[in-house]
Amino acid sequence: MKAALEEAALATRTSTPDVPVGAVVVLDGHIVGRGRNQVEACGDPTLHAEVVAIREAVSAVGARRLAGGTLYVTLEPCLMCAGAIVQARLSRVVFGCDDPKAGAVCSLYTALSDPRLNHRCRVEGGVLKEDCSRLLKEFFETLRKRGPRFQG
């Protein structure tokens, strides 16, 4: 999770700062994919940290399925990212803080444990929750201070 937090911090250090969410995919004890939000930096709404990390991981592994892999992410995945997790067949997801507005793991939906889907994975939430939450709170406090022009 510390590697995911490092990725999250990098998301804010661009000319167009992104919401600080970071993710890493671990397979066989090694990080095979890293990602951070790049929605604002690249102007692409699909470039969430989880999707970026999954794309890098499947490229590194040379296969579209990441069975046995664990995704560590600083914020509970949204519905789009939960879909990518299911499609990648990740075995486990570990996340930092809940996302009461868009979370699709336990807050609004339970997509990763839904028996109607063809894949489910183990989930563990609340890992380094305070650190993950603090990074997000500080980012949005700074954004609010800058005024409405900077509030997407």
PDB file of C-alpha atoms in Angstrom:
ATOM      1  CA  MET A   1       0.000   0.000   0.000  1.00  0.00           C
ATOM      2  CA  LYS A   2       2.936   2.311   0.576  1.00  0.00           C
ATOM      3  CA  ALA A   3       3.881   2.004  -3.101  1.00  0.00           C
ATOM      4  CA  ALA A   4       0.295   2.914  -4.032  1.00  0.00           C
ATOM      5  CA  LEU A   5       0.499   5.959  -1.739  1.00  0.00           C
ATOM      6  CA  GLU A   6       3.695   7.042  -3.498  1.00  0.00           C
ATOM      7  CA  GLU A   7       1.880   6.826  -6.837  1.00  0.00           C
ATOM      8  CA  ALA A   8      -1.037   8.836  -5.425  1.00  0.00           C
ATOM      9  CA  ALA A   9       1.294  11.624  -4.319  1.00  0.00           C
ATOM     10  CA  LEU A  10       2.767  11.793  -7.844  1.00  0.00           C
ATOM     11  CA  ALA A  11      -0.702  12.466  -9.296  1.00  0.00           C
ATOM     12  CA  THR A  12      -0.710  15.918  -7.719  1.00  0.00           C
ATOM     13  CA  ARG A  13       2.748  16.899  -8.978  1.00  0.00           C
ATOM     14  CA  THR A  14       1.876  17.659 -12.579  1.00  0.00           C
ATOM     15  CA  SER A  15       0.952  20.933 -14.280  1.00  0.00           C
ATOM     16  CA  THR A  16      -2.649  19.685 -14.249  1.00  0.00           C
ATOM     17  CA  PRO A  17      -2.982  17.971 -10.855  1.00  0.00           C
ATOM     18  CA  ASP A  18      -5.167  14.881 -10.568  1.00  0.00           C
ATOM     19  CA  VAL A  19      -7.061  13.501  -7.605  1.00  0.00           C
ATOM     20  CA  PRO A  20      -4.360  11.668  -5.624  1.00  0.00           C
ATOM     21  CA  VAL A  21      -5.247   8.030  -6.103  1.00  0.00           C
ATOM     22  CA  GLY A  22      -2.519   5.471  -6.652  1.00  0.00           C
ATOM     23  CA  ALA A  23      -2.479   1.761  -7.397  1.00  0.00           C
ATOM     24  CA  VAL A  24      -0.063  -1.110  -7.853  1.00  0.00           C
ATOM     25  CA  VAL A  25      -0.562  -4.673  -9.061  1.00  0.00           C
ATOM     26  CA  VAL A  26       1.508  -7.323  -7.284  1.00  0.00           C
ATOM     27  CA  LEU A  27       2.030 -10.782  -8.756  1.00  0.00           C
ATOM     28  CA  ASP A  28       4.286 -13.410  -7.232  1.00  0.00           C
ATOM     29  CA  GLY A  29       5.596 -10.868  -4.732  1.00  0.00           C
ATOM     30  CA  HIS A  30       6.646  -8.325  -7.365  1.00  0.00           C
ATOM     31  CA  ILE A  31       5.068  -5.082  -8.499  1.00  0.00           C
ATOM     32  CA  VAL A  32       4.190  -5.639 -12.160  1.00  0.00           C
ATOM     33  CA  GLY A  33       2.039  -2.555 -12.681  1.00  0.00           C
ATOM     34  CA  ARG A  34       1.894   0.961 -11.273  1.00  0.00           C
ATOM     35  CA  GLY A  35      -0.703   3.625 -11.827  1.00  0.00           C
ATOM     36  CA  ARG A  36      -1.951   6.962 -10.636  1.00  0.00           C
ATOM     37  CA  ASN A  37      -4.899   9.053 -11.716  1.00  0.00           C
ATOM     38  CA  GLN A  38      -4.167  10.791 -15.015  1.00  0.00           C
ATOM     39  CA  VAL A  39      -7.680  11.936 -15.898  1.00  0.00           C
ATOM     40  CA  GLU A  40      -6.862  15.659 -15.819  1.00  0.00           C
ATOM     41  CA  ALA A  41      -3.264  15.367 -17.013  1.00  0.00           C
ATOM     42  CA  CYS A  42      -4.265  13.403 -20.137  1.00  0.00           C
ATOM     43  CA  GLY A  43      -7.875  14.515 -20.550  1.00  0.00           C
ATOM     44  CA  ASP A  44      -9.089  10.909 -20.495  1.00  0.00           C
ATOM     45  CA  PRO A  45     -11.856   9.908 -18.045  1.00  0.00           C
ATOM     46  CA  THR A  46     -10.769   6.253 -18.143  1.00  0.00           C
ATOM     47  CA  LEU A  47      -7.267   6.886 -16.790  1.00  0.00           C
ATOM     48  CA  HIS A  48      -8.004   6.012 -13.181  1.00  0.00           C
ATOM     49  CA  ALA A  49      -5.094   4.648 -11.156  1.00  0.00           C
ATOM     50  CA  GLU A  50      -6.461   1.096 -11.176  1.00  0.00           C
ATOM     51  CA  VAL A  51      -6.909   0.995 -14.956  1.00  0.00           C
ATOM     52  CA  VAL A  52      -3.428   2.402 -15.550  1.00  0.00           C
ATOM     53  CA  ALA A  53      -1.880  -0.167 -13.159  1.00  0.00           C
ATOM     54  CA  ILE A  54      -3.834  -3.048 -14.732  1.00  0.00           C
ATOM     55  CA  ARG A  55      -2.808  -1.980 -18.249  1.00  0.00           C
ATOM     56  CA  GLU A  56       0.847  -1.848 -17.226  1.00  0.00           C
ATOM     57  CA  ALA A  57       0.583  -5.220 -15.460  1.00  0.00           C
ATOM     58  CA  VAL A  58      -0.991  -7.078 -18.390  1.00  0.00           C
ATOM     59  CA  SER A  59       1.638  -5.600 -20.665  1.00  0.00           C
ATOM     60  CA  ALA A  60       4.442  -6.717 -18.332  1.00  0.00           C
ATOM     61  CA  VAL A  61       3.007 -10.210 -17.870  1.00  0.00           C
ATOM     62  CA  GLY A  62       2.025 -10.647 -21.497  1.00  0.00           C
ATOM     63  CA  ALA A  63      -1.471 -11.901 -20.689  1.00  0.00           C
ATOM     64  CA  ARG A  64      -4.828 -10.228 -20.186  1.00  0.00           C
ATOM     65  CA  ARG A  65      -5.582 -12.158 -17.009  1.00  0.00           C
ATOM     66  CA  LEU A  66      -3.859 -11.474 -13.713  1.00  0.00           C
ATOM     67  CA  ALA A  67      -5.050 -14.499 -11.730  1.00  0.00           C
ATOM     68  CA  GLY A  68      -3.186 -14.696  -8.444  1.00  0.00           C
ATOM     69  CA  GLY A  69      -2.512 -10.953  -8.524  1.00  0.00           C
ATOM     70  CA  THR A  70      -3.371  -8.356  -5.904  1.00  0.00           C
ATOM     71  CA  LEU A  71      -4.334  -4.773  -6.638  1.00  0.00           C
ATOM     72  CA  TYR A  72      -3.437  -2.280  -3.908  1.00  0.00           C
ATOM     73  CA  VAL A  73      -5.250   1.042  -4.310  1.00  0.00           C
ATOM     74  CA  THR A  74      -5.543   4.040  -2.023  1.00  0.00           C
ATOM     75  CA  LEU A  75      -9.286   4.623  -2.615  1.00  0.00           C
ATOM     76  CA  GLU A  76     -12.152   2.158  -2.976  1.00  0.00           C
ATOM     77  CA  PRO A  77     -12.532   1.424  -6.706  1.00  0.00           C
ATOM     78  CA  CYS A  78     -15.405   2.934  -8.689  1.00  0.00           C
ATOM     79  CA  LEU A  79     -17.746   0.911 -10.901  1.00  0.00           C
ATOM     80  CA  MET A  80     -15.547   1.311 -13.996  1.00  0.00           C
ATOM     81  CA  CYS A  81     -12.467   0.123 -12.125  1.00  0.00           C
ATOM     82  CA  ALA A  82     -14.360  -2.732 -10.488  1.00  0.00           C
ATOM     83  CA  GLY A  83     -15.312  -3.876 -13.986  1.00  0.00           C
ATOM     84  CA  ALA A  84     -11.674  -3.764 -15.068  1.00  0.00           C
ATOM     85  CA  ILE A  85     -10.697  -5.754 -11.959  1.00  0.00           C
ATOM     86  CA  VAL A  86     -13.271  -8.432 -12.795  1.00  0.00           C
ATOM     87  CA  GLN A  87     -12.159  -8.569 -16.439  1.00  0.00           C
ATOM     88  CA  ALA A  88      -8.487  -8.868 -15.414  1.00  0.00           C
ATOM     89  CA  ARG A  89      -9.414 -11.709 -13.023  1.00  0.00           C
ATOM     90  CA  LEU A  90      -7.424 -10.250 -10.147  1.00  0.00           C
ATOM     91  CA  SER A  91      -7.599 -12.490  -7.088  1.00  0.00           C
ATOM     92  CA  ARG A  92      -7.520  -9.817  -4.419  1.00  0.00           C
ATOM     93  CA  VAL A  93      -8.084  -6.097  -3.935  1.00  0.00           C
ATOM     94  CA  VAL A  94      -6.714  -4.163  -0.977  1.00  0.00           C
ATOM     95  CA  PHE A  95      -7.824  -0.559  -0.628  1.00  0.00           C
ATOM     96  CA  GLY A  96      -7.190   2.309   1.751  1.00  0.00           C
ATOM     97  CA  CYS A  97     -10.285   4.427   2.323  1.00  0.00           C
ATOM     98  CA  ASP A  98     -13.926   4.036   1.398  1.00  0.00           C
ATOM     99  CA  ASP A  99     -15.476   6.188  -1.326  1.00  0.00           C
ATOM    100  CA  PRO A 100     -19.028   6.951  -0.169  1.00  0.00           C
ATOM    101  CA  LYS A 101     -19.806   8.877  -3.393  1.00  0.00           C
ATOM    102  CA  ALA A 102     -18.591   6.398  -6.022  1.00  0.00           C
ATOM    103  CA  GLY A 103     -17.278   3.241  -4.346  1.00  0.00           C
ATOM    104  CA  ALA A 104     -18.270   0.002  -6.041  1.00  0.00           C
ATOM    105  CA  VAL A 105     -16.665  -2.475  -3.626  1.00  0.00           C
ATOM    106  CA  CYS A 106     -18.613  -1.829  -0.428  1.00  0.00           C
ATOM    107  CA  SER A 107     -19.986   1.724  -0.328  1.00  0.00           C
ATOM    108  CA  LEU A 108     -22.539   1.971  -3.154  1.00  0.00           C
ATOM    109  CA  TYR A 109     -22.148  -1.411  -4.829  1.00  0.00           C
ATOM    110  CA  THR A 110     -20.536  -4.764  -4.087  1.00  0.00           C
ATOM    111  CA  ALA A 111     -19.375  -5.500  -7.619  1.00  0.00           C
ATOM    112  CA  LEU A 112     -16.345  -7.568  -6.627  1.00  0.00           C
ATOM    113  CA  SER A 113     -18.405 -10.032  -4.614  1.00  0.00           C
ATOM    114  CA  ASP A 114     -21.578 -10.074  -6.735  1.00  0.00           C
ATOM    115  CA  PRO A 115     -22.460 -13.737  -7.410  1.00  0.00           C
ATOM    116  CA  ARG A 116     -24.112 -12.772 -10.713  1.00  0.00           C
ATOM    117  CA  LEU A 117     -20.717 -11.935 -12.208  1.00  0.00           C
ATOM    118  CA  ASN A 118     -18.377 -14.583 -13.582  1.00  0.00           C
ATOM    119  CA  HIS A 119     -15.519 -13.587 -11.277  1.00  0.00           C
ATOM    120  CA  ARG A 120     -15.237 -12.518  -7.665  1.00  0.00           C
ATOM    121  CA  CYS A 121     -12.198 -11.587  -5.644  1.00  0.00           C
ATOM    122  CA  ARG A 122     -11.209 -11.218  -2.030  1.00  0.00           C
ATOM    123  CA  VAL A 123     -11.366  -7.679  -0.684  1.00  0.00           C
ATOM    124  CA  GLU A 124      -9.677  -6.010   2.242  1.00  0.00           C
ATOM    125  CA  GLY A 125     -10.409  -2.380   3.042  1.00  0.00           C
ATOM    126  CA  GLY A 126      -9.051   0.154   5.496  1.00  0.00           C
ATOM    127  CA  VAL A 127      -5.339  -0.520   4.970  1.00  0.00           C
ATOM    128  CA  LEU A 128      -3.421   2.671   5.817  1.00  0.00           C
ATOM    129  CA  LYS A 129      -6.837   4.338   5.775  1.00  0.00           C
ATOM    130  CA  GLU A 130      -5.741   7.485   7.599  1.00  0.00           C
ATOM    131  CA  ASP A 131      -2.788   8.114   5.275  1.00  0.00           C
ATOM    132  CA  CYS A 132      -4.913   7.573   2.163  1.00  0.00           C
ATOM    133  CA  SER A 133      -7.715   9.755   3.485  1.00  0.00           C
ATOM    134  CA  ARG A 134      -5.353  12.557   4.552  1.00  0.00           C
ATOM    135  CA  LEU A 135      -3.854  12.810   1.069  1.00  0.00           C
ATOM    136  CA  LEU A 136      -7.311  13.210  -0.476  1.00  0.00           C
ATOM    137  CA  LYS A 137      -8.520  15.700   2.139  1.00  0.00           C
ATOM    138  CA  GLU A 138      -5.442  17.890   1.719  1.00  0.00           C
ATOM    139  CA  PHE A 139      -5.821  17.843  -2.063  1.00  0.00           C
ATOM    140  CA  PHE A 140      -9.463  18.931  -1.988  1.00  0.00           C
ATOM    141  CA  GLU A 141      -8.837  21.568   0.685  1.00  0.00           C
ATOM    142  CA  THR A 142      -6.148  23.101  -1.532  1.00  0.00           C
ATOM    143  CA  LEU A 143      -8.441  22.919  -4.546  1.00  0.00           C
ATOM    144  CA  ARG A 144     -11.266  24.698  -2.702  1.00  0.00           C
ATOM    145  CA  LYS A 145      -8.895  27.466  -1.617  1.00  0.00           C
ATOM    146  CA  ARG A 146      -7.941  28.109  -5.259  1.00  0.00           C
ATOM    147  CA  GLY A 147     -11.567  28.771  -6.185  1.00  0.00           C
ATOM    148  CA  PRO A 148     -14.195  27.415  -8.563  1.00  0.00           C
ATOM    149  CA  ARG A 149     -12.012  27.701 -11.679  1.00  0.00           C
ATOM    150  CA  PHE A 150      -9.978  24.727 -10.470  1.00  0.00           C
ATOM    151  CA  GLN A 151     -12.906  22.522  -9.422  1.00  0.00           C
ATOM    152  CA  GLY A 152     -13.403  20.282 -12.477  1.00  0.00           C
TER     153      GLY A 152
END
